């Protein structure tokens, strides 16, 4: 939880809410949830939304239709095959974010039709899409690196706390021995 930047209680609720969706990923479900939670919390949205928004790329026909529409309207160079074969929704979302950035697109400055197409494909509202597709948001790799750093800091904090507790226990023993 500390590595994602969310409370354990919040992540537990989101995990329980997403359990049916995560079951589709088998043994990869835990990693899929972790990736989705990192992205979602960096955008200020619920984890389940990241898991659901990329469902339009689950089948070849859906991926083909959606990719063709995005490529035509927004000038992206997405591959329907790659989008379909990439199972992790967070990785799909990152592929879409990268393709939009590479095409010089920013959600806030793209045409209304482009925003509407992206909203229809992802099933998300424009406010949420603005947060996700702004150029200020980090990549999945950057989010993973930040999460790893937070986890390392958390381990260091725990180690320091454990050393302090050991010191206090030892000091308490010494103090009790003086009495």
Coordinates of C-alpha atoms in Angstrom, one line a residue:
X1 CA 0.0 0.0 0.0
X2 CA 2.8 2.4 0.9
X3 CA 4.5 1.8 -2.5
X4 CA 1.3 2.7 -4.3
X5 CA 0.6 5.8 -2.2
X6 CA -2.8 4.6 -0.9
X7 CA -4.0 3.3 2.4
X8 CA -4.2 -0.5 2.9
X9 CA -7.9 -0.2 3.7
X10 CA -8.6 1.7 0.4
X11 CA -6.7 -0.9 -1.6
X12 CA -8.4 -3.7 0.1
X13 CA -11.8 -2.3 -0.8
X14 CA -10.7 -1.8 -4.4
X15 CA -9.2 -5.3 -4.6
X16 CA -12.5 -6.8 -3.3
X17 CA -14.5 -4.7 -5.8
X18 CA -12.3 -5.8 -8.7
X19 CA -12.0 -9.5 -7.8
X20 CA -14.3 -10.7 -10.6
X21 CA -12.3 -8.6 -13.1
X22 CA -9.0 -9.8 -11.7
X23 CA -10.0 -13.5 -11.9
X24 CA -9.8 -13.2 -15.7
X25 CA -6.1 -12.7 -15.4
X26 CA -5.4 -15.9 -13.4
X27 CA -2.1 -16.0 -11.6
X28 CA -1.2 -12.6 -13.1
X29 CA -4.2 -11.0 -11.3
X30 CA -2.2 -9.7 -8.4
X31 CA 0.4 -7.9 -10.6
X32 CA -2.4 -6.6 -12.9
X33 CA -4.1 -5.1 -9.8
X34 CA -0.8 -3.6 -8.6
X35 CA -0.2 -1.9 -12.0
X36 CA -3.7 -0.7 -12.2
X37 CA -3.7 0.7 -8.7
X38 CA -0.4 2.5 -9.3
X39 CA -1.8 4.2 -12.4
X40 CA -5.2 4.9 -10.9
X41 CA -3.9 6.5 -7.8
X42 CA -1.5 8.6 -9.8
X43 CA -4.5 9.9 -11.8
X44 CA -6.8 10.2 -8.8
X45 CA -9.3 7.6 -9.9
X46 CA -10.4 4.2 -8.6
X47 CA -8.4 1.1 -9.7
X48 CA -11.5 -0.6 -11.2
X49 CA -11.8 2.2 -13.7
X50 CA -8.3 1.4 -15.2
X51 CA -9.2 -2.3 -15.3
X52 CA -12.5 -1.6 -17.2
X53 CA -11.5 1.2 -19.6
X54 CA -9.4 -1.0 -21.8
X55 CA -12.0 -3.8 -22.3
X56 CA -12.7 -2.5 -25.8
X57 CA -9.4 -4.0 -26.9
X58 CA -10.1 -7.5 -25.6
X59 CA -11.3 -9.0 -28.9
X60 CA -9.7 -8.7 -32.3
X61 CA -12.8 -7.0 -33.8
X62 CA -13.1 -4.6 -30.9
X63 CA -9.4 -3.8 -30.9
X64 CA -9.4 -3.4 -34.7
X65 CA -12.4 -1.1 -34.8
X66 CA -11.1 1.0 -31.9
X67 CA -7.6 1.3 -33.1
X68 CA -8.7 2.1 -36.6
X69 CA -10.9 4.9 -35.3
X70 CA -8.1 6.3 -33.1
X71 CA -5.5 6.1 -35.8
X72 CA -7.8 7.9 -38.3
X73 CA -9.0 10.6 -36.0
X74 CA -6.0 11.3 -33.9
X75 CA -3.1 10.3 -36.1
X76 CA -1.8 7.6 -33.7
X77 CA 0.0 4.5 -35.0
X78 CA -1.4 1.9 -32.7
X79 CA -1.5 -1.8 -33.7
X80 CA -4.8 -3.6 -33.0
X81 CA -2.9 -6.9 -32.7
X82 CA -0.6 -5.5 -30.0
X83 CA -3.4 -3.8 -28.2
X84 CA -5.4 -7.1 -28.1
X85 CA -2.4 -9.3 -27.2
X86 CA -1.3 -7.0 -24.4
X87 CA -3.4 -8.4 -21.5
X88 CA -2.6 -6.0 -18.7
X89 CA -5.0 -3.0 -18.9
X90 CA -2.4 -0.7 -17.4
X91 CA 0.1 -1.6 -20.2
X92 CA -2.6 -1.1 -22.8
X93 CA -3.4 2.3 -21.3
X94 CA 0.2 3.2 -21.3
X95 CA 0.5 2.1 -25.0
X96 CA -2.4 4.4 -25.8
X97 CA -1.0 7.3 -23.8
X98 CA 2.4 6.9 -25.6
X99 CA 0.7 6.7 -29.0
X100 CA -1.2 9.9 -28.3
X101 CA 1.9 11.7 -27.1
X102 CA 3.9 10.5 -30.1
X103 CA 1.2 11.8 -32.4
X104 CA 1.5 15.2 -30.7
X105 CA -1.9 14.9 -29.1
X106 CA -2.8 16.2 -25.7
X107 CA -6.3 15.5 -24.4
X108 CA -6.9 19.2 -23.4
X109 CA -6.0 20.5 -26.9
X110 CA -7.4 17.7 -29.2
X111 CA -10.6 18.2 -31.1
X112 CA -14.0 17.7 -29.5
X113 CA -14.5 14.7 -31.9
X114 CA -11.2 13.2 -30.7
X115 CA -12.2 13.6 -27.1
X116 CA -15.6 12.1 -27.8
X117 CA -14.1 9.1 -29.6
X118 CA -11.7 8.5 -26.8
X119 CA -14.6 8.8 -24.3
X120 CA -16.7 6.3 -26.3
X121 CA -13.9 3.8 -26.6
X122 CA -12.9 3.9 -22.9
X123 CA -16.3 4.5 -21.4
X124 CA -14.8 7.3 -19.3
X125 CA -15.9 10.9 -18.9
X126 CA -13.9 13.8 -20.2
X127 CA -12.7 15.0 -16.8
X128 CA -11.2 11.6 -16.0
X129 CA -9.7 11.3 -19.5
X130 CA -8.1 14.7 -19.1
X131 CA -6.3 13.5 -16.0
X132 CA -5.1 10.3 -17.7
X133 CA -4.0 11.7 -21.0
X134 CA -2.4 14.9 -19.8
X135 CA 1.3 15.1 -20.6
X136 CA 2.0 15.6 -16.9
X137 CA 1.3 12.0 -15.8
X138 CA 4.2 9.6 -15.6
X139 CA 4.6 6.5 -17.6
X140 CA 3.9 3.0 -16.1
X141 CA 7.7 2.5 -15.9
X142 CA 8.1 5.8 -14.0
X143 CA 5.3 4.9 -11.7
X144 CA 6.9 1.5 -11.0
X145 CA 10.2 3.1 -10.2
X146 CA 8.5 5.6 -7.8
X147 CA 6.6 2.7 -6.2
X148 CA 9.8 0.8 -5.7
X149 CA 11.4 3.8 -4.1
X150 CA 8.5 4.3 -1.8
X151 CA 8.6 0.6 -0.9
X152 CA 12.4 0.9 -0.1
X153 CA 11.8 4.0 2.0
X154 CA 9.0 2.2 3.8
X155 CA 11.3 -0.7 4.5
X156 CA 14.0 1.7 5.8
X157 CA 11.4 3.5 8.0
X158 CA 10.3 0.1 9.3
X159 CA 13.9 -0.9 10.0
X160 CA 14.6 2.4 11.7
X161 CA 11.4 1.9 13.8
X162 CA 12.4 -1.6 14.7
X163 CA 15.9 -0.5 15.8
X164 CA 14.3 2.3 17.9
X165 CA 11.9 -0.2 19.5
X166 CA 14.8 -2.6 20.2
X167 CA 16.7 0.4 21.7
X168 CA 13.7 1.4 23.8
X169 CA 13.2 -2.2 25.0
X170 CA 16.9 -2.5 25.9
X171 CA 16.8 0.9 27.7
X172 CA 13.7 -0.1 29.5
X173 CA 15.4 -3.2 30.7
X174 CA 18.4 -1.2 31.9
X175 CA 16.2 1.4 33.6
X176 CA 14.1 -1.3 35.3
X177 CA 17.4 -2.9 36.4
X178 CA 18.5 0.3 38.2
X179 CA 15.5 0.5 40.4

